XYZ file of C-alpha atoms in Angstrom:
647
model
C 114.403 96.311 62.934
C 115.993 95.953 66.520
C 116.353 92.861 68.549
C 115.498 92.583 72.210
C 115.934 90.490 75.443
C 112.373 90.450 77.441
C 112.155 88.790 80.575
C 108.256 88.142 81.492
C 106.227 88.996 84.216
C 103.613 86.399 83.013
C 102.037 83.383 85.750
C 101.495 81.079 82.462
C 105.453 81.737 81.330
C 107.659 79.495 84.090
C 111.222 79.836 82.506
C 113.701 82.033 84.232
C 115.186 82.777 80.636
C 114.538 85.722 78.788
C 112.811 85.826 75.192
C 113.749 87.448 72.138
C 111.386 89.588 70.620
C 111.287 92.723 67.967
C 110.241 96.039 67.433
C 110.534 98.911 64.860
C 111.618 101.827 67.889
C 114.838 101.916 69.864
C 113.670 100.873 73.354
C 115.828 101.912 76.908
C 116.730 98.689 79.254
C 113.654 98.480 81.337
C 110.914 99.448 79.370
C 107.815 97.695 80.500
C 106.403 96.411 77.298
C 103.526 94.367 76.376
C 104.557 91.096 74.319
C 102.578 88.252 72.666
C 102.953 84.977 74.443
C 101.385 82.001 72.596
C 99.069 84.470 71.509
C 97.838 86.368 74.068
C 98.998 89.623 75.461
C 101.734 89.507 78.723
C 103.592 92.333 80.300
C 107.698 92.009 79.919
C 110.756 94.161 80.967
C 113.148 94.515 78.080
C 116.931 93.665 79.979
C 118.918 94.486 76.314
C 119.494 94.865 72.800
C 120.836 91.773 70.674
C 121.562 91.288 67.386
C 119.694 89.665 65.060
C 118.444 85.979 65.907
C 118.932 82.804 63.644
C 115.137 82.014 64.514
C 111.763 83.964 63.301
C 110.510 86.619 65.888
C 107.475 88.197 67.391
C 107.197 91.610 67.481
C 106.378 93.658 70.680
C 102.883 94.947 70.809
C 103.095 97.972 73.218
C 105.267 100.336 75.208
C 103.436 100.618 78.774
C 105.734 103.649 79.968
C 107.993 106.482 78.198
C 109.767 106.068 81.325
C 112.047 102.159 82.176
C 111.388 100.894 85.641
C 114.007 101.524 88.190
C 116.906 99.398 88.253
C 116.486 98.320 91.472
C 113.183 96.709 90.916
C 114.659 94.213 88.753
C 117.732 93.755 91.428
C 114.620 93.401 94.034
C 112.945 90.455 91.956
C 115.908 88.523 91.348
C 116.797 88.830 94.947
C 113.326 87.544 95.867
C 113.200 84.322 93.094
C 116.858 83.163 94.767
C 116.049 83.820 98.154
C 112.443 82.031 98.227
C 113.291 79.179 95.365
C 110.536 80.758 93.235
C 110.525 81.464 89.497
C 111.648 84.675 88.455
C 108.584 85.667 86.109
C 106.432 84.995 89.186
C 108.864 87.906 91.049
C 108.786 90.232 87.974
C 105.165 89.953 88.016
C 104.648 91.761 91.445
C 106.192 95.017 89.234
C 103.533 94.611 86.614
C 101.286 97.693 86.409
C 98.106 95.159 87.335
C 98.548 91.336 87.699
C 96.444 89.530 85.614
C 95.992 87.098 88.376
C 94.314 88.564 90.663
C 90.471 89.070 91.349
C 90.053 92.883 91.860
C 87.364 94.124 93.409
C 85.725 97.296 93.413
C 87.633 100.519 94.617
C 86.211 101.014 98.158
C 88.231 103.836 99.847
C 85.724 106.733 100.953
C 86.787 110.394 99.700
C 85.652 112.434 102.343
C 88.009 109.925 105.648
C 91.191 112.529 104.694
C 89.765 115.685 104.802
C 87.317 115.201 108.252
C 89.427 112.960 110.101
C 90.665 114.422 113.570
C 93.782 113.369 114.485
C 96.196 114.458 117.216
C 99.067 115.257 115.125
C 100.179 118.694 115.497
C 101.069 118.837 119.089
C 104.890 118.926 119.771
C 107.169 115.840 119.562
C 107.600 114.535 123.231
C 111.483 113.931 124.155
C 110.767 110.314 123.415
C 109.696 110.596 120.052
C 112.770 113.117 119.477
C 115.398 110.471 121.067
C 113.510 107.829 118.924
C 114.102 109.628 115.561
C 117.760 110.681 116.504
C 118.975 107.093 117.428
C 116.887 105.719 114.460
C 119.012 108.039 112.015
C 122.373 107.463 113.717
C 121.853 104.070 113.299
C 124.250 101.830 111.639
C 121.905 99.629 110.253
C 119.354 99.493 107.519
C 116.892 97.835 109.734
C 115.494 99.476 112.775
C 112.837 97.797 115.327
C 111.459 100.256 116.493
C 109.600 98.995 119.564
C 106.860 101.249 120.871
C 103.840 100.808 123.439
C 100.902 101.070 122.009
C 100.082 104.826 121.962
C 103.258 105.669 122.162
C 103.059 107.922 119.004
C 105.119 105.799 116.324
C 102.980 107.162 113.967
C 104.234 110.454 114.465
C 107.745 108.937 114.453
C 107.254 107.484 111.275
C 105.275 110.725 109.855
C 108.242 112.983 111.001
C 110.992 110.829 109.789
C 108.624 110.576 106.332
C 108.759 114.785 106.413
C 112.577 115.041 106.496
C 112.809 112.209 104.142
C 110.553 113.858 101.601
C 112.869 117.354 101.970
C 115.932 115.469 101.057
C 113.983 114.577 97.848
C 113.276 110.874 98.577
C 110.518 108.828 97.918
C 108.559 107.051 101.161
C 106.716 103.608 101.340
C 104.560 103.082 104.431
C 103.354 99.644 104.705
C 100.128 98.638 106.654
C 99.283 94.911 107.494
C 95.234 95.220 106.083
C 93.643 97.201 103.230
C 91.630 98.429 105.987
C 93.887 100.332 107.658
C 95.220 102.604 104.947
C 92.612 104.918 105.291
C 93.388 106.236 108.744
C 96.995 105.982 107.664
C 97.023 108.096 104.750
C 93.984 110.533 107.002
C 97.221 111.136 109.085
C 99.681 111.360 106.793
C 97.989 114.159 104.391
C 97.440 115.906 107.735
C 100.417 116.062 108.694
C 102.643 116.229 105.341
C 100.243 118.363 103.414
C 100.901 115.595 100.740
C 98.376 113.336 99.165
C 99.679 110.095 99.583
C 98.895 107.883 96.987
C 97.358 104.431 98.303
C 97.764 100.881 96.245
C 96.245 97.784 97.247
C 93.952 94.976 95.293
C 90.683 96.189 96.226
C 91.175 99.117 93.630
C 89.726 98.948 90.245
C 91.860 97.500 87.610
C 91.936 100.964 85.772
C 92.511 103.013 88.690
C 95.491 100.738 89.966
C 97.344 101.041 86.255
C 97.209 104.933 86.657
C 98.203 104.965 89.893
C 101.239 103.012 88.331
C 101.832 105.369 86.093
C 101.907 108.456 87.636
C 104.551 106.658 90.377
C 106.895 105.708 87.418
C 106.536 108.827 85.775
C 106.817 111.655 88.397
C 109.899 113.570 89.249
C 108.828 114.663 92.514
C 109.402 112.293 95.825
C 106.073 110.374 96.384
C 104.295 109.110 99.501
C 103.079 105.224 98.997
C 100.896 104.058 101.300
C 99.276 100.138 100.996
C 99.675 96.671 102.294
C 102.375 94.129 101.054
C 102.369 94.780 97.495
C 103.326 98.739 97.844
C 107.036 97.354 98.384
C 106.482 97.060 94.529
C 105.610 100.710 93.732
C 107.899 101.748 90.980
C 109.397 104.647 92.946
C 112.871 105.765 91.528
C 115.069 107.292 94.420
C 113.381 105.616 97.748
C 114.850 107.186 101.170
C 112.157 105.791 103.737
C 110.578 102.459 104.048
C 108.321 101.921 107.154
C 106.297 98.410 108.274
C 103.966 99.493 110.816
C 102.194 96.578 112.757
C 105.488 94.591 111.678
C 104.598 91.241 113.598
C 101.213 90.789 111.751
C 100.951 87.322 109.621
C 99.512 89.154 106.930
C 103.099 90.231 105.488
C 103.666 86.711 104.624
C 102.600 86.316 101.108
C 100.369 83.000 100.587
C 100.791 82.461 97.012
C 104.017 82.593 94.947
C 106.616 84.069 95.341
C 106.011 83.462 99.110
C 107.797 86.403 100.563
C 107.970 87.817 104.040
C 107.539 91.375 103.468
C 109.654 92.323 106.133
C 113.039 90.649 104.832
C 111.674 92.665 101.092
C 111.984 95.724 102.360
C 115.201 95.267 104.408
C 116.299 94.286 100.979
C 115.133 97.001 99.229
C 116.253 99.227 101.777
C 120.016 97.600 101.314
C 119.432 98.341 97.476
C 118.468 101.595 97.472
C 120.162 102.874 100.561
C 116.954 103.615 102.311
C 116.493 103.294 106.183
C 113.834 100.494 106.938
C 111.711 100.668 110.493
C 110.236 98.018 111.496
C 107.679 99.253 113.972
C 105.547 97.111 116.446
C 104.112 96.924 120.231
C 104.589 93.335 119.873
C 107.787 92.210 117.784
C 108.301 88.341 117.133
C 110.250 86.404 118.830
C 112.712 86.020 115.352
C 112.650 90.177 114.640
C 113.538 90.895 118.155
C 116.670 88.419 118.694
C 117.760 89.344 114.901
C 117.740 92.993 116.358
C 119.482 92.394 119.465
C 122.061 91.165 118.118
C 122.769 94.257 115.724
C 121.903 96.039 118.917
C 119.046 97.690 116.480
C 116.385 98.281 118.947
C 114.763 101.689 119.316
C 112.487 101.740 122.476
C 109.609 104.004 123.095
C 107.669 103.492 126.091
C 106.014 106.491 127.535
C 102.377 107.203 125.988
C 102.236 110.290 123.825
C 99.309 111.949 124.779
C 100.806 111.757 128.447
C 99.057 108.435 129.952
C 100.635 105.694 132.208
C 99.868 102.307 132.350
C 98.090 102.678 135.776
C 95.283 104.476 133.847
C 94.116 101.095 132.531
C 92.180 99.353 134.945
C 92.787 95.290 133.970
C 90.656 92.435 135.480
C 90.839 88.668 134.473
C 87.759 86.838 134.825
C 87.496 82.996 135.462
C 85.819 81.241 133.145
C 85.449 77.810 134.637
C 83.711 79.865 137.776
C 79.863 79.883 136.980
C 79.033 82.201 140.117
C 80.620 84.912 137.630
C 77.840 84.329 134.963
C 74.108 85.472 135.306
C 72.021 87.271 132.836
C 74.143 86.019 130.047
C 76.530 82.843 129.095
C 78.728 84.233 127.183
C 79.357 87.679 129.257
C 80.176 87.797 132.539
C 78.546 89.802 135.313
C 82.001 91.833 135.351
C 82.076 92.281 131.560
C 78.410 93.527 131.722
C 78.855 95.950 134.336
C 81.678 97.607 132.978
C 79.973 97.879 130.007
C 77.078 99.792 131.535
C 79.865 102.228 133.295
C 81.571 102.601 129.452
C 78.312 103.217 128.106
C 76.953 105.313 130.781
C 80.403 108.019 130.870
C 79.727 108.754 127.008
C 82.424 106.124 126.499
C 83.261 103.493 123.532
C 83.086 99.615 124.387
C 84.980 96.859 122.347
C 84.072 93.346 122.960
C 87.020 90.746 121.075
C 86.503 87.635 119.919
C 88.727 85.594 117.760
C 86.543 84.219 116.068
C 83.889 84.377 113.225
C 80.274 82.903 112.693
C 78.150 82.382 115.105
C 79.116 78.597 116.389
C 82.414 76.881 115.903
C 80.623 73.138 116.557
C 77.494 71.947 115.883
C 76.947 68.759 117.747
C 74.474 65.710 118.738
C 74.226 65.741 122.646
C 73.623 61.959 122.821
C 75.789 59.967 120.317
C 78.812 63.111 119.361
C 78.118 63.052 115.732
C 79.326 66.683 114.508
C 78.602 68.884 111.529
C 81.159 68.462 109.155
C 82.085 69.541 105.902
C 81.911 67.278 103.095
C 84.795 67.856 101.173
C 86.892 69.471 103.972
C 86.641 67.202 107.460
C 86.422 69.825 109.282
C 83.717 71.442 111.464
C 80.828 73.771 109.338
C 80.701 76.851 110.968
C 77.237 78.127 111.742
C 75.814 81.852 110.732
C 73.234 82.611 112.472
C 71.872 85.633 110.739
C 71.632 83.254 107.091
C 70.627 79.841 108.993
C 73.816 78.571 107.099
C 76.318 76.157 108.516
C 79.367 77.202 105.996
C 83.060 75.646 105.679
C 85.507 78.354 105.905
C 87.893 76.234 103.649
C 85.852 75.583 100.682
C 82.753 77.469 100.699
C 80.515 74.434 101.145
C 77.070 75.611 103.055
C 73.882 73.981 103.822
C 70.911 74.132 106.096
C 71.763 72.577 109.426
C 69.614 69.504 110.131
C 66.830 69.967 112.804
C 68.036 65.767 114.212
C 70.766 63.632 114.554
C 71.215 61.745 111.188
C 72.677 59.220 113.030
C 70.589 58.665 115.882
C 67.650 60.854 115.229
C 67.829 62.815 117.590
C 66.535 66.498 118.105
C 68.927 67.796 120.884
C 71.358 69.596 118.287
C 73.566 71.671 120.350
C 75.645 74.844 118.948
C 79.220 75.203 120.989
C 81.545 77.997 121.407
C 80.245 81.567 120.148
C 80.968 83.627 117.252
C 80.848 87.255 116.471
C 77.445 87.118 114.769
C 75.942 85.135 117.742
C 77.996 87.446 120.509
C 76.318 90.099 118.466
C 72.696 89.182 119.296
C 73.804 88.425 122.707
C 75.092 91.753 123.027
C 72.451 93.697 121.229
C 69.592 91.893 123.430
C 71.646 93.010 126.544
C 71.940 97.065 125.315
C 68.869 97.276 123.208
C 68.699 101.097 122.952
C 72.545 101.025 121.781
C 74.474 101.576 118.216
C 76.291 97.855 118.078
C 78.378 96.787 114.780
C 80.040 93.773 114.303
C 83.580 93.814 112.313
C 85.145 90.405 110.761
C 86.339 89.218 107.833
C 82.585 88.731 106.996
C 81.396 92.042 106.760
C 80.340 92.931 103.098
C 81.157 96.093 101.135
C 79.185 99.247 103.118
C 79.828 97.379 106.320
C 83.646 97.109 106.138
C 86.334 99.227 108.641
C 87.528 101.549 106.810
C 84.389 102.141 105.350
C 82.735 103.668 108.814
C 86.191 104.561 110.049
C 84.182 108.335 110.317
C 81.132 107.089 112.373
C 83.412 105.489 115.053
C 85.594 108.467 115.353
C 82.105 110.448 116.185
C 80.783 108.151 118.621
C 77.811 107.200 116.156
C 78.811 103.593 117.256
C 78.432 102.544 120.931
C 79.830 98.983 121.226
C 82.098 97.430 118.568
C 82.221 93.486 118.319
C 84.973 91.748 116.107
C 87.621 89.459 115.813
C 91.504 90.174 115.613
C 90.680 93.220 112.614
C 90.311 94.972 115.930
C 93.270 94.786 117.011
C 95.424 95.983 114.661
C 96.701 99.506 114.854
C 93.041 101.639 116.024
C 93.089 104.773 117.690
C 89.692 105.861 118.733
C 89.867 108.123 121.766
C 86.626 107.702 122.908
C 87.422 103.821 123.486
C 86.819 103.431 127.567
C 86.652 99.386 127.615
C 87.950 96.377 126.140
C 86.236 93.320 126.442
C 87.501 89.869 125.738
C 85.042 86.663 126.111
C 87.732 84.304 125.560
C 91.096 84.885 125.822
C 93.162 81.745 124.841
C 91.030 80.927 122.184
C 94.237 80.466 119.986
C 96.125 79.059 122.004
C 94.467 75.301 120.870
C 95.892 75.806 117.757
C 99.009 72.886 116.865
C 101.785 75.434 115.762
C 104.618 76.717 117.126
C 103.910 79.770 117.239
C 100.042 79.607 118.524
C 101.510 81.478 121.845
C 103.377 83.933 120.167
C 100.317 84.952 118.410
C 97.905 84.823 121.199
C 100.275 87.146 123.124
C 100.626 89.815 119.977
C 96.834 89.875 119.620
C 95.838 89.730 123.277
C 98.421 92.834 124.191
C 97.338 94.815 121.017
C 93.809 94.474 121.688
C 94.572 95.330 125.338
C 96.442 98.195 124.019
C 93.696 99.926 122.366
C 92.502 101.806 125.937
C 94.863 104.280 127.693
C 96.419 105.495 125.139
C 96.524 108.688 126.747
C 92.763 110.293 125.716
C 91.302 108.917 128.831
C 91.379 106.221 131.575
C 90.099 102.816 130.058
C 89.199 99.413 131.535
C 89.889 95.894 130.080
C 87.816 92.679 131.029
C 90.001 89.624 130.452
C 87.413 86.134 130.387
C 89.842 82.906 130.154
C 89.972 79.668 131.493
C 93.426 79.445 131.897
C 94.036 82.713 134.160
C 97.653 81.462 135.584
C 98.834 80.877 131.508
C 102.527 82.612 131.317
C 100.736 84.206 127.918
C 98.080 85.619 129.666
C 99.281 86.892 132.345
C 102.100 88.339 130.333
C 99.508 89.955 128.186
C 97.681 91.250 130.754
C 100.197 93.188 132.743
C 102.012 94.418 129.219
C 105.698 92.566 130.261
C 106.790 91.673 126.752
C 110.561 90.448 128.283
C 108.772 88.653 130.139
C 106.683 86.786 127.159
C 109.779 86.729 125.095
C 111.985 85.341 127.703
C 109.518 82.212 127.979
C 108.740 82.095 124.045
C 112.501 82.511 123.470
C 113.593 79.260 125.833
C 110.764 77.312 124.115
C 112.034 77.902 120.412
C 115.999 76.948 121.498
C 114.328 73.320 123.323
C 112.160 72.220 120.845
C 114.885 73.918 117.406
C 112.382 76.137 116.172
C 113.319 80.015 114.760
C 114.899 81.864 115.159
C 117.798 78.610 116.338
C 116.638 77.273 113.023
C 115.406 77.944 109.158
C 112.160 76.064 108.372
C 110.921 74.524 105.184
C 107.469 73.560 104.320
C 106.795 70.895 101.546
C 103.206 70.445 100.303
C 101.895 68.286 98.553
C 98.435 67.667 96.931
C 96.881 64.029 95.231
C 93.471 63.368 94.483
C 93.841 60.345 96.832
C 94.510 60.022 100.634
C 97.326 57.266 99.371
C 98.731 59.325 96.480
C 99.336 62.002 98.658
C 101.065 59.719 101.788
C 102.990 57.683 98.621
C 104.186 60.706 97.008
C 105.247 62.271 100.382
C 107.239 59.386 101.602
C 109.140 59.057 98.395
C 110.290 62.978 98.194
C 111.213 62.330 102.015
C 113.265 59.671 100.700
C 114.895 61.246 98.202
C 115.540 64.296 100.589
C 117.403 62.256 103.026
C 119.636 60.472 100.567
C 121.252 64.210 99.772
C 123.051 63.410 102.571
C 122.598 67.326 103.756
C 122.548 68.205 107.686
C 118.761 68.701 108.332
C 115.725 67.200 110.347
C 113.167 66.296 108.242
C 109.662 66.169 109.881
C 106.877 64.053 109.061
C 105.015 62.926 106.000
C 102.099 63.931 108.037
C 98.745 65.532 106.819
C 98.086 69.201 106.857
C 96.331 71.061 109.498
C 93.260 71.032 106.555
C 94.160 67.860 105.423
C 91.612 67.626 102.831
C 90.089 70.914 100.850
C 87.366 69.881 98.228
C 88.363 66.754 96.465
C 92.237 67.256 97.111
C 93.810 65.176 99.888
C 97.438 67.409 101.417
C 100.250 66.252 103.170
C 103.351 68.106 104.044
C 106.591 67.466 104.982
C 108.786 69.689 107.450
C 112.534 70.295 106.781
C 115.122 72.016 109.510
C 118.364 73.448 109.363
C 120.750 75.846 110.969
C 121.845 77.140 107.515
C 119.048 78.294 105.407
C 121.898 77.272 102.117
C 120.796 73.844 102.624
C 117.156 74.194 102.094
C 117.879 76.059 99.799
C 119.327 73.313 98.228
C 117.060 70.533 98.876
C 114.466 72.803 97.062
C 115.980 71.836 93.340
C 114.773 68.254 94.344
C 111.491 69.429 94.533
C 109.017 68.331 91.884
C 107.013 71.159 90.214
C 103.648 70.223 91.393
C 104.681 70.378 95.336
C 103.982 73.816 97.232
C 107.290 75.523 98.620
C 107.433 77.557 101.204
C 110.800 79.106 102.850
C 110.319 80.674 106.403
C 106.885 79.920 106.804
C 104.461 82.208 109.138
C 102.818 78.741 110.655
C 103.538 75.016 109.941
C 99.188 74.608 109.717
């Protein structure tokens, strides 16, 4: 009988310690086993043989691979439980072959996207794209930004780069910022490698993800990975390429624990493995760009591949708080509507943004202000039109909206702001005789991006209406107008970094006309026309953005002139959760450490359900201290190291 050390990738195991366990084979260091733990199955990586314990064993059950996981996956999830003060099972258990925690849904990639797609990727690399790859090779660190326009051709950067990567013998991960997006990403990739790329993410069935596992810890031959966040975990043995496309999206922040930023992952994983690491965005944040400056890590490509110029995109900003430009329609103005008409009448693609979902934000009583709100939450119901449901976005509490005021009875029930699903009627009453889809985080499986990623590239669809999914990384060349009904819509939102976010998503969504298949034209509705955002948006002057955003963050101590900790807790009272708050504050001062600590105050949802949440705020110029101030930290508060937001 042999004796071994198994550390577990289990959420109900907590310990950083390893356990001792037995089995009847001789097992290599890193075997992915599967191990009774209080008497139900959980996944393990054996670390070592021991001798024989003074204390009665359990034996392990089964061997999940004839092949160990690569050493640098365990290097990669010790890293990541030091580095983001989380426990190290919770880390080992992104490596798992499926984790037990999540809800999978079923596998919704289409078969037939790869082989029809029609993508522009065998013309010659421009000079740009050859200058970008050369200095991106030469240089001396890990960690490239690569900063390209949008349609500049990183994708063919990164697909190039991928090609001499895969000749040397080395593995590539390309990382995407939404499940939707992998399929034109791996359409392009096949294309152009003449390599199936093999695509992870949670929406694939439970059995298909665990083969998918297999065969990328089993194969000798270099492997293309292509997925959201979680690819970083592929178990890929000799990795030479690691690519974040869309790199300033929120959605590489991980919500749950380990909280990771998958951008500092794979710069570690590229320092690990000795892989180069691009970092590849029309829009970096404010943090990524002044990191890369100062490594002087900056590749910029800003000519349009397909041979475009800016001047081919014909920009106008509307005034919203000018009624003479409204007529036939509140919500679009007579500009929008035109424009539309031209799109629509040259054979062309029109996209009309909106960030936002539903169909009304707020319902309302004209005559005493009593609003909608939700129960458990406090915050406004959101109303969907096409179910007659007002619906919290928080909790999933929906009723019927009442037809009077229960406070003062009356009937004069007013629905502010648009959504998508309203904008939708709005638009489909104004081009009857069109093809109009709405795309949101609402759509249902059949409806979803990816899923008529075909029918858009034909033209089958005439205007597209959505939220920010939109904006993120499309190429669809017959796209001849951008619409957006309100541009500053995020810009209410009380977080730091509510401009920075506004800009990225107002400049992508800009950027998804002249991108060299045709002249385009972009409607811009706002009430706040003169906005340094906006305006920087509109005419595409990132300095000019990041100049402003840049001054802000150094007055007010905010990244990348500081390192930010978020403390949250949750009490099922309003004064447990204030009590409990002010005595971790308390107790976080007396340390004696050189931070700022911000607050108690509530969260931004300050009550979800039957739980109230507060949340304290901690700064410091050296990340070590927070760092420290997390081992005073009681178990039941949330942690989160270099949040996304402070909502």
């Amino acid at each position: 009988m042999r004796f071994y050390e198994v550390l577990l990738a289990d959420g109900k195991y907590h310990g950083d310690r390893p356990l001792t366990y037995s089995s009847e084979e001789e097992l290599p260091v890193l075997s992915v086993v599967t191990v009774p733990l209080r008497n139900r199955p959980a996944t393990g990586f054996i670390i070592g043989e021991v001798g024989k314990p003074s204390f009665a064993t359990k034996e392990i059950k089964t061997r999940l691979s004839d092949r160990p996981l690569p050493y640098h996956c365990l290097q990669l999830a010790q890293w990541m439980s030091e580095y983001y003060a989380s426990s190290l099972s919770d880390s080992l258990r992104q490596f798992a072959p499926v984790k037990p925690s999540l809800k999978l849904k079923a596998e919704s990639q289409k078969s037939g996207q790869i082989n029809k797609i029609q993508l522009e990727l065998q013309s010659p690399l421009t000079a740009e794209q050859k200058r970008a790859i050369k200095e991106i090779k030469a240089s001396a660190s890990t960690t490239v930004l690569l900063h390209g326009e949008t349609g500049s051709g990183k994708t063919r950067v990164y697909l190039e780069l991928a090609r001499q990567t895969l000749q040397a013998g080395k593995s590539v991960i390309l990382l995407t910022p939404e499940i939707s997006l992998t399929t034109q990403l791996a359409a392009a990739t096949q294309s152009y490698l003449k390599q199936k790329p093999v695509v992870l993410h949670s929406q694939l069935s439970v059995a298909k993800r665990k083969q998918l596992w297999h065969k990328l810890l089993e194969s000798t031959e270099p492997q293309i990975v292509i997925g959201p966040r979680s690819a970083l975990f592929a178990p890929v043995s000799a990795i030479g390429l690691i690519v974040v496309d869309e790199a300033h999206e929120p959605a590489y922040k991980q919500e749950q624990s380990p909280r990771y930023n998958a951008l500092r992952l794979a710069s570690q994983l590229g320092a690990l493995t000795g892989a180069k690491v691009i970092y590849g965005t029309a829009t970096p944040s404010i943090g990524d760009y002044y990191l890369a400056e100062q490594r002087s890590a900056i590749v910029r490509m800003s000519q349009m591949a397909l041979g475009g110029a800016q001047s081919d995109v014909k920009t106008e900003v509307v005034d919203l708080k000018d009624k003479s430009n409204f007529g036939a329609n509140p919500f679009l103005s007579k500009q929008l509507i035109d424009e539309v008409n031209r799109a629509l009448a040259g054979q062309k693609q029109a996209l009309i943004y909106l960030n936002r979902r539903g169909s009304a934000r707020v319902i309302l009583c004209t005559v005493c202000g009593w609003q909608l709100l939700c129960p458990n939450c406090d915050v406004s119901l959101v109303y969907h039109g096409d179910q007659h449901l007002a619906k919290c976005h928080i909790c999933g509490y929906q009723q019927t909206p009442p037809v009077a005021c229960p406070n003062c009875k009356n009937t004069d029930i007013v629905y502010k702001t648009i959504g998508t699903k309203a904008l939708i009627e709005h638009v489909a009453k104004l081009f009857p005789d069109k093809s109009v889809r709405r795309f949101d985080s609402d759509n249902t499986a059949g409806e979803q991006l990816n899923e008529l990623y075909d029918e858009l590239l034909a033209g089958k669809i005439d205007i597209l209406v959505g939220t920010q999914l939109l904006a993120k990384g499309l190429d669809l060349p017959r796209l001849g107008l951008v619409g957006i009904v309100s541009a500053e819509s995020s810009l209410t939102l009380p977080d730091y970094t509510a401009e920075e976010r506004t800009f990225q998503l107002l400049y992508q969504v800009i950027g998804r006309v002249g991108r060299g298949h045709a002249k385009g034209v972009v409607v811009v509705q706002t009430y706040e026309p003169q906005s340094v955002v906006i305006q920087a948006a509109v005419r595409r002057d990132f300095r000019k953005f990041y100049e402003y955003a840049l001054s802000e963050r150094q007055t007010f101590r905010f990244p990348p002139f500081s390192y930010l900790l978020k403390l949250t807790c949750r009490r099922a009272t309003l004064v447990g959760a204030q009590n409990a708050s002010d005595k971790l504050k308390a107790e976080l001062a007396a340390a004696g450490l050189p931070v700022e600590i911000i607050g108690p105050t509530p969260s931004f949802y300050a009550r979800r359900g039957r739980y109230f949440y507060y949340q304290l705020v901690v700064k410091s110029k050296q990340r070590e201290h927070l760092l420290e101030l997390t081992r005073l930290v009681p178990q039941d508060w949330q942690i989160d190291l270099d949040p996304a937001d402070l909502l």
